[in-house]
Coordinates of C-alpha atoms and ligand atoms in Angstrom, one line a residue:
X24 CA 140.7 108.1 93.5
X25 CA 141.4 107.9 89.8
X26 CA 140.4 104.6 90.5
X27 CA 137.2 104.5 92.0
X28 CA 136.3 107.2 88.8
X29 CA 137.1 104.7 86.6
X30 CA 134.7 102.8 87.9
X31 CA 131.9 104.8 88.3
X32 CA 132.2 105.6 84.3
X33 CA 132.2 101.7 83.8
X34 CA 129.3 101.7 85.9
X35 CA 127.2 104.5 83.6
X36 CA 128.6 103.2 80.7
X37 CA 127.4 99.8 81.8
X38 CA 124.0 101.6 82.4
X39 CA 123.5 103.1 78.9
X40 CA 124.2 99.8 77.5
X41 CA 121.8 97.7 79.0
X42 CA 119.2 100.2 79.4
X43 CA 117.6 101.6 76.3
X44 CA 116.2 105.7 75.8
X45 CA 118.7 106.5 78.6
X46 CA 119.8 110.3 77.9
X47 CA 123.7 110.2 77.4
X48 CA 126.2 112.3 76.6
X49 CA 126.2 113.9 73.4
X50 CA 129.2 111.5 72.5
X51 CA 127.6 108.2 73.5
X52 CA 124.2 109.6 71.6
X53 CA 125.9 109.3 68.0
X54 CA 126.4 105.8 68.9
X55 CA 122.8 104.9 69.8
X56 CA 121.6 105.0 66.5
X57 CA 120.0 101.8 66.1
X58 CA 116.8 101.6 67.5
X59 CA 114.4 98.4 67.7
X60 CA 110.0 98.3 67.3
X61 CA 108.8 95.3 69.3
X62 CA 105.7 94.2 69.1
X63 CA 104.7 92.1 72.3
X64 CA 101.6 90.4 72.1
X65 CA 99.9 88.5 74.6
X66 CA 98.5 85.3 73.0
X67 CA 97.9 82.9 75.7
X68 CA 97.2 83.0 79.7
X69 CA 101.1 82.0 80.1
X70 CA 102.3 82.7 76.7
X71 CA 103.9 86.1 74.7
X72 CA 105.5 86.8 71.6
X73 CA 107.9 89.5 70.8
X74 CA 108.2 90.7 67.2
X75 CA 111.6 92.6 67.2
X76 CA 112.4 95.2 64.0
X77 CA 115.4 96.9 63.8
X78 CA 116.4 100.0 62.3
X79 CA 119.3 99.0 60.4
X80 CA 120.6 95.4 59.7
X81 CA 122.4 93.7 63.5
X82 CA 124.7 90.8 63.6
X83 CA 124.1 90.4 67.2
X84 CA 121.5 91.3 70.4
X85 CA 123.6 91.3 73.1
X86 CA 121.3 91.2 76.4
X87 CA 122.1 91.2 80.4
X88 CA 121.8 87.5 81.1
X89 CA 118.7 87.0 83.5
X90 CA 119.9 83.8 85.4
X91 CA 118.2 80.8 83.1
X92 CA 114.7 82.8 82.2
X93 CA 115.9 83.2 78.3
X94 CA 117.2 79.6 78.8
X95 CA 113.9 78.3 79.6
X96 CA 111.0 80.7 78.9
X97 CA 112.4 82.0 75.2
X98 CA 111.8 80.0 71.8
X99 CA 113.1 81.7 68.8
X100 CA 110.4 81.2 66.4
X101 CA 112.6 83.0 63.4
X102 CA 114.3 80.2 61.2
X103 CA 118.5 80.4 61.1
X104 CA 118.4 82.5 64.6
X105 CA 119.5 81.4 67.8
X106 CA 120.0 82.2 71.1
X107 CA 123.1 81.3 73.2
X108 CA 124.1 81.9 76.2
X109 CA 127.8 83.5 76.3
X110 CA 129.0 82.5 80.4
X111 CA 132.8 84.6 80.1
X112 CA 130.8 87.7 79.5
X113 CA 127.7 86.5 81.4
X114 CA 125.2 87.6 78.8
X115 CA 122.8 86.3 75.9
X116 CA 122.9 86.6 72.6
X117 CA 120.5 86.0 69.8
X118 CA 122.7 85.5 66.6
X119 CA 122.4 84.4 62.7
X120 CA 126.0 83.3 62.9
X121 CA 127.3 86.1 62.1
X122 CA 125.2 87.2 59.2
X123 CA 123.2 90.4 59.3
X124 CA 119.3 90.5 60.3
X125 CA 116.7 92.9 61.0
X126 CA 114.1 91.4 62.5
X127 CA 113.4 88.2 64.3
X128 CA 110.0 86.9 66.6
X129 CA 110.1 85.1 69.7
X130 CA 107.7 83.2 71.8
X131 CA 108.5 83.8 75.7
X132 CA 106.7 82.2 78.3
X133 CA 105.8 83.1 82.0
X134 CA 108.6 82.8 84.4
X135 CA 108.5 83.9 88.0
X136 CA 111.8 82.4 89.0
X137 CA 113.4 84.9 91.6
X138 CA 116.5 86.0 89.9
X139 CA 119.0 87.3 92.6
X140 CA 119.6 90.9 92.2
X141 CA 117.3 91.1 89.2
X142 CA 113.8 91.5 88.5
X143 CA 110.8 88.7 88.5
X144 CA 110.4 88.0 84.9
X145 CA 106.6 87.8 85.0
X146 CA 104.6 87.9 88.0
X147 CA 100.9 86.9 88.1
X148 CA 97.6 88.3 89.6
X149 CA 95.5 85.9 91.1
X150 CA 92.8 86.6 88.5
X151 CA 94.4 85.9 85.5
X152 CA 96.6 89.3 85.2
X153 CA 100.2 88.9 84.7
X154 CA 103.0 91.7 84.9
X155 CA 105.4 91.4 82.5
X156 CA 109.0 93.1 82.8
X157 CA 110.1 94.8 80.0
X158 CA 113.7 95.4 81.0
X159 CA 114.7 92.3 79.6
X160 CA 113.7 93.2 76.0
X161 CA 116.5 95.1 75.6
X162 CA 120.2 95.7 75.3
X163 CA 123.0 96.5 73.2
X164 CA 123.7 95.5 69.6
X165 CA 126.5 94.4 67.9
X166 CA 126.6 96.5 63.7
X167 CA 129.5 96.7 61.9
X168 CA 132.8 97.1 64.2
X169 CA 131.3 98.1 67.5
X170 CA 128.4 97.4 69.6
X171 CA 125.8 99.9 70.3
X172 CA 123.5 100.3 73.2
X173 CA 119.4 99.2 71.6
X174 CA 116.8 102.3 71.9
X175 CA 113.8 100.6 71.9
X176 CA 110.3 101.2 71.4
X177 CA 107.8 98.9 72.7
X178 CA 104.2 98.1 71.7
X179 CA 101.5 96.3 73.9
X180 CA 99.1 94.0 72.3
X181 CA 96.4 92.6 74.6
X182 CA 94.0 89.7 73.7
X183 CA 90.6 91.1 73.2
X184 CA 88.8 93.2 75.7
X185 CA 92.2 92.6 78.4
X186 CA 94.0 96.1 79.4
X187 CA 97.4 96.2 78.1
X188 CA 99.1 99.0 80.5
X189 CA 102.4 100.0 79.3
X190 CA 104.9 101.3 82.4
X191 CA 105.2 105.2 83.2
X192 CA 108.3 106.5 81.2
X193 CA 110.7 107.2 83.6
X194 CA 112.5 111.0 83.2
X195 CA 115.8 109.0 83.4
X196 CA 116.9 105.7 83.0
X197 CA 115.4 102.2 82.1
X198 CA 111.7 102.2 80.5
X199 CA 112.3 98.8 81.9
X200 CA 109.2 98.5 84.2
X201 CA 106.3 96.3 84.1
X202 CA 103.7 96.2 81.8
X203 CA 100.1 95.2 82.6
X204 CA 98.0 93.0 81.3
X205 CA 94.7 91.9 82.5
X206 CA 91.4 93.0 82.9
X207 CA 91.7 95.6 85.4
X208 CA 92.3 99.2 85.4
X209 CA 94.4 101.7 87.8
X210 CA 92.5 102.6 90.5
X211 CA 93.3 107.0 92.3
X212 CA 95.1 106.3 95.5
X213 CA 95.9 109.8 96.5
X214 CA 98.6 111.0 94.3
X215 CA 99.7 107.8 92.8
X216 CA 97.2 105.1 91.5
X217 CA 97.4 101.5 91.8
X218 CA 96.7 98.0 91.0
X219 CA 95.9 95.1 93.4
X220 CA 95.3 91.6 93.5
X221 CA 91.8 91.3 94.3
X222 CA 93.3 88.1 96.8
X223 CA 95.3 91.1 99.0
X224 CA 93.7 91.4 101.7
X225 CA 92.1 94.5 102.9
X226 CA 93.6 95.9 105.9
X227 CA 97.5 95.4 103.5
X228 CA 95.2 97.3 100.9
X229 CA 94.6 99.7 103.2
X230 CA 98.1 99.6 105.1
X231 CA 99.8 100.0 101.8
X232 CA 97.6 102.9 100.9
X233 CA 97.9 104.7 103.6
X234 CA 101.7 104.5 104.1
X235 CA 101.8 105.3 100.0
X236 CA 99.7 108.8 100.9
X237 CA 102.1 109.8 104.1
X238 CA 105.0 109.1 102.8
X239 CA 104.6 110.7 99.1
X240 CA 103.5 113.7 100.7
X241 CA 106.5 113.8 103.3
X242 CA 109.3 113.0 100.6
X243 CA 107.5 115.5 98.6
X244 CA 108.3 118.0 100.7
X245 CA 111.4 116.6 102.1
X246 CA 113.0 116.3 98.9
X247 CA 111.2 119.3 97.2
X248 CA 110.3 116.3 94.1
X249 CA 107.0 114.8 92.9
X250 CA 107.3 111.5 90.8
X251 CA 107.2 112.5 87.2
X252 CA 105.2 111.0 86.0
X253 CA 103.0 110.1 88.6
X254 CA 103.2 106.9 90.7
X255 CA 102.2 104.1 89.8
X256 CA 101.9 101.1 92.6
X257 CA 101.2 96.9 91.2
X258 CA 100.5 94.9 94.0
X259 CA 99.9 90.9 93.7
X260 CA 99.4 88.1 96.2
X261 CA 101.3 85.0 95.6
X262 CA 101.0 81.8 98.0
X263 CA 98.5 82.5 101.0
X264 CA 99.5 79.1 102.0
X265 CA 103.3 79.6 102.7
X266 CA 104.7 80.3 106.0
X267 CA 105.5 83.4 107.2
X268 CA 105.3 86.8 105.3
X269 CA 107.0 88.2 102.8
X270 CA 106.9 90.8 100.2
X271 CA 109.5 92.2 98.3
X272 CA 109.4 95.2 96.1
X273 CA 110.8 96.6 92.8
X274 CA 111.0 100.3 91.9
X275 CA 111.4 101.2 88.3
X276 CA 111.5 104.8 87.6
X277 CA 107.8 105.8 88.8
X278 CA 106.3 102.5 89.0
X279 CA 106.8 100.4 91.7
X280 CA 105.4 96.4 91.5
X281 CA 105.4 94.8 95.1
X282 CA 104.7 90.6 95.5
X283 CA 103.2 89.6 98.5
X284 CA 103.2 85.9 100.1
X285 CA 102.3 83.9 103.3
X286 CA 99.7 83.0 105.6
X287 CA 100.7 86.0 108.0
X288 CA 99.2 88.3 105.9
X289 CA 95.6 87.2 106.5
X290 CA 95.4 88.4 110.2
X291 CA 96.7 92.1 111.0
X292 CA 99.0 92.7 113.7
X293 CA 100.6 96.4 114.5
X294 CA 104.6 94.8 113.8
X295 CA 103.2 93.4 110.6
X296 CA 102.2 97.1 109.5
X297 CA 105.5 98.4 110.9
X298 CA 107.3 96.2 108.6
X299 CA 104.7 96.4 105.5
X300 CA 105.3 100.1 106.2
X301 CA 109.2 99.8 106.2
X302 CA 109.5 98.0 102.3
X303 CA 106.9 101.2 101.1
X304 CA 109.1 103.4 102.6
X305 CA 111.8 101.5 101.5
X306 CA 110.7 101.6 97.3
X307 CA 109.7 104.8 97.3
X308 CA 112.9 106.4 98.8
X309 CA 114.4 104.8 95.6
X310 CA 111.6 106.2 93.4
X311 CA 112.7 109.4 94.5
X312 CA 116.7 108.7 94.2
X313 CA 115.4 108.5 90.5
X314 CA 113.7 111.6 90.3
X315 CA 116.9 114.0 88.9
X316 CA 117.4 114.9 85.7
X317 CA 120.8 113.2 85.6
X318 CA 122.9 111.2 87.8
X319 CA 120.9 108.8 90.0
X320 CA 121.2 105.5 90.6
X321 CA 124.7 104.0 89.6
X322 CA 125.8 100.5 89.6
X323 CA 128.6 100.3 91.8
X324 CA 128.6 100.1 95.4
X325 CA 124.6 99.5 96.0
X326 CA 125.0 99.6 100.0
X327 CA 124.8 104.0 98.2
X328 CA 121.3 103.6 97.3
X329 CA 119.9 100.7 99.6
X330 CA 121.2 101.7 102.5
X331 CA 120.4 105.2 101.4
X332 CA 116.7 104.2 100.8
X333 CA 116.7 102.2 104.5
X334 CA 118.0 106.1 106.1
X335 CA 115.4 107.7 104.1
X336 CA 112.5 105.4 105.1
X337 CA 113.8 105.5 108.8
X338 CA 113.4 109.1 109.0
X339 CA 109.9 109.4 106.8
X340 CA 108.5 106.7 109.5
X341 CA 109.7 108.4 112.0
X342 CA 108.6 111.9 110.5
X343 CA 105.1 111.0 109.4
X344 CA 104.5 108.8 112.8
X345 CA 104.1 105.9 110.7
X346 CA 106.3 104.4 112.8
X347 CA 106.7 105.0 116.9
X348 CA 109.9 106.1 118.1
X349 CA 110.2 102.7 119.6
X350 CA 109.8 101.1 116.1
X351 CA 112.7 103.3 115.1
X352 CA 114.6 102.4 117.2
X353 CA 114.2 98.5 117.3
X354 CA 115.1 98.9 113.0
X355 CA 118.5 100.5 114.5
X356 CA 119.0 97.8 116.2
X357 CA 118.4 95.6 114.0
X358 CA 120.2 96.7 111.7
X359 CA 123.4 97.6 113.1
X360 CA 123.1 93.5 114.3
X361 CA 122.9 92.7 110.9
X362 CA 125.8 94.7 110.2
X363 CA 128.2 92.9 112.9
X364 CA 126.8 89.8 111.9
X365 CA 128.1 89.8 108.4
X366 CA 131.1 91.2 109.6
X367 CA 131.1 94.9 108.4
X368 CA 131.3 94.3 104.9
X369 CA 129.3 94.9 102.1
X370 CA 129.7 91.7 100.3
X371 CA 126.4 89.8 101.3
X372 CA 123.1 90.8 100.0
X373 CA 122.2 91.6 104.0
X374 CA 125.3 93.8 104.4
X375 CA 124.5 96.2 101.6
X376 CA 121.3 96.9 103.3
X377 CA 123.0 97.1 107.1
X378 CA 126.0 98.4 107.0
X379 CA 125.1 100.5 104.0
X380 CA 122.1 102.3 106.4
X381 CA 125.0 102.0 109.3
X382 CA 127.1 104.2 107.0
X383 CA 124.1 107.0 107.1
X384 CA 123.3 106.3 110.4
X385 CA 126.9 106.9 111.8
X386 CA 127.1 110.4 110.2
X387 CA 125.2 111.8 112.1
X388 CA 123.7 113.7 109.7
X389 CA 119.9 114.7 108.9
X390 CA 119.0 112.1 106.2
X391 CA 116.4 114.6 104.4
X392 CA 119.5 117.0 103.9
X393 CA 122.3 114.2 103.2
X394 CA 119.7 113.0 100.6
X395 CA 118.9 116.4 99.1
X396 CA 122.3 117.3 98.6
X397 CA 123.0 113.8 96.9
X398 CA 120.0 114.7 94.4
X399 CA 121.5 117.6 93.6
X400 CA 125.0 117.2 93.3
X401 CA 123.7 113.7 91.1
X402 CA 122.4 116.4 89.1
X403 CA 125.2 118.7 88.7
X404 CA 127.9 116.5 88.3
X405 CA 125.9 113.6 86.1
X406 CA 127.8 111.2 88.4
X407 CA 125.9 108.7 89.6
X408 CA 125.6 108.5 93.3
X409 CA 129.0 107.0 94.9
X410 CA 130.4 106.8 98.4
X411 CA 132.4 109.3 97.3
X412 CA 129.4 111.3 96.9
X413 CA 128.2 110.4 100.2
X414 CA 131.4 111.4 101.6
X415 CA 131.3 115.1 99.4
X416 CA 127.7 115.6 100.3
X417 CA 128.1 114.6 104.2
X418 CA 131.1 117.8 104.3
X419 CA 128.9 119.9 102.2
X420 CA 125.7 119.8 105.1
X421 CA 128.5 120.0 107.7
X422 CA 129.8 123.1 106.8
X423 CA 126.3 124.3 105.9
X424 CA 126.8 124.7 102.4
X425 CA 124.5 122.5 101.3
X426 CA 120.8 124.2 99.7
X427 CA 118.6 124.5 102.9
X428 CA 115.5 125.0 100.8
X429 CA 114.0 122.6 98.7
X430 CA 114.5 122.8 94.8
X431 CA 111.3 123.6 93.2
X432 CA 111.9 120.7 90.0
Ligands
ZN28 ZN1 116.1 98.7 97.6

């Protein structure tokens, strides 16, 4: 046990430090007193610069390492500054060898590299718009003896007459979203608004929409939340050519970008809307994970919040009639497979998702319940969500204890 604590505060620890304007503790706050302005400025269809001004002179900007991207899409353009890449700690730094700086510009160009586990760098719309992910701006700096986790604050420069769209501030966590820029607007869909590829075609438009509307309104009520601020869905459409279908999805605090690809998506088919319906439900379960005033989403153990965020959009489907009960059923079968076939464990990138939604599943337990305990004991305790957690919350609904009403946030 003293253990596994351990690890959870490396985990939020971890957190603060690669995420800037993340409330802490009032003990971690007097630390996070360096604070950067960057400037990012589109200047080309492919091309950005970031104009970084600190606070207070830095001998180092220590950021998450993001597989090659800073490798290959960042030029320093600041003379005597340089960016390495540091492989023990698995992070990069930008550096004066050692002397102090304050500011330094770089040129970054599109990259849309998957990443495992991480975020696409920059994702385009097929008419000309890009999506640019912010997250990777930041990160901690080294001053003096210590390093300190980077507040930033980030300014969007268009080129003339394009839309520069800055992310919704989450209410916790990252600003690290994606910002927009390109010559379209957000468009009302229901409670949220959006952005699509004008190449998506319309019955995904409409499929996306639709499941957006039914399942907002039922975690709404479920989970007695409403995204603060408001949703906000990006939705592009990479190769219609490919094979297949896919489309994979990133929530970030309110805003959640999806990418969709493959010739399947040009003819509709009821499995394809079961499935389209299933990663919707899927990022917006973890749009609301995120909506507590502490807590929330923690590092370790991810099978918590993705196989979490498969039991919540299981029962919303269900719930809302998205899905039929014979859709339901086929994604417990399907997943409990993918569970035995990677062997129970929650090593492989499939096994978080299965055996993490087999852990929910086996409870027993009503999922809106489970959930709505997790929110609020993420809340009370600050803790991010843990198996432990799971475990806590589970006895709580057993025994009854748990809130049966909806909090009012
Ligand atoms: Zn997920």
């Amino acid at each position: 046990m003293n253990q596994l604590r351990c690890f959870a505060l490396i985990g939020v620890f971890w957190h603060v430090a690669a995420a800037a304007q993340q409330p802490f503790p009032v003990s971690a706050a007097r630390l996070a007193d360096i604070s950067a302005d960057i400037r990012l400025s589109r200047v080309a269809d492919d091309t950005w610069r970031a104009d970084y001004v600190f606070s207070a002179p830095v001998s180092a900007l220590t950021m998450d390492a993001a597989g090659d991207f800073r490798r290959d899409a960042w030029t320093i353009l600041s003379p005597g500054i340089v960016l390495a890449n540091d492989a023990a700690t698995n992070t990069d730094v930008v550096s004066m060898g050692g002397r102090p700086f304050q500011r330094f510009s770089v040129e970054i160009k599109s990259y849309d590299v998957a990443i495992p586990k991480a975020y696409i760098a920059v994702d385009r719309f097929s008419d000309g718009g890009r999506l640019f992910y912010l997250g990777f701006l930041g990160g901690a700096v080294a001053s003096g003896a210590g390093s300190r986790p980077l507040t930033t604050h980030i300014v969007l420069a268009g080129r003339p007459g394009e839309t520069a769209l800055a992310p919704p501030q989450p209410r916790t966590g990252a600003p690290g979203a994606y910002a927009y820029f390109g010559a379209r607007q957000p468009t009302p869909a229901g409670a949220a608004s959006a952005i699509f590829d004008p190449a998506v075609p319309a019955w995904v438009k409409e499929a996306m929409l639709d499941t957006t509307a039914r399942i907002s309104r039922y975690y709404g009520q479920a989970y007695g939340r409403v995204p603060t601020p408001p949703l906000v869905m990006m939705v592009t459409m990479g190769d219609r050519s490919a094979p297949g279908l896919s489309m994979k999805g990133g929530a970030v605090g309110s805003q959640i970008a999806y990418r969709l690809g493959g010739e399947q998506f040009l003819a509709d088919h009821p499995a394809k809307r079961a499935y389209i319906a299933q990663q919707v439900a899927h990022e917006m379960a973890h749009v609301w994970q995120q909506q507590v005033a502490r807590g929330g989403v923690g590092e370790e153990a991810p099978w918590v919040h993705e196989g979490g965020a498969e039991a919540m959009a299981h029962d919303a489907l269900l719930k809302t009639q998205v899905w039929t009960a014979a859709d339901g059923a086929a994604f417990v079968a399907r997943s409990l497979k993918r569970c035995t076939d990677e062997g129970g464990s929650f090593d492989s990138y499939d096994g978080i998702y299965a055996c993490g939604f087999r852990q929910f599943h086996a409870t027993g337990l009503d999922t809106a319940q489970l959930w709505r305990t997790m929110m609020r004991l993420t809340e009370q305790t600050g803790e991010p969500y843990s198996p432990h957690m799971v475990e806590h919350a589970g006895k709580e609904v057993r025994q009854g204890a748990a809130s049966t009403q909806p909090r009012a946030d």
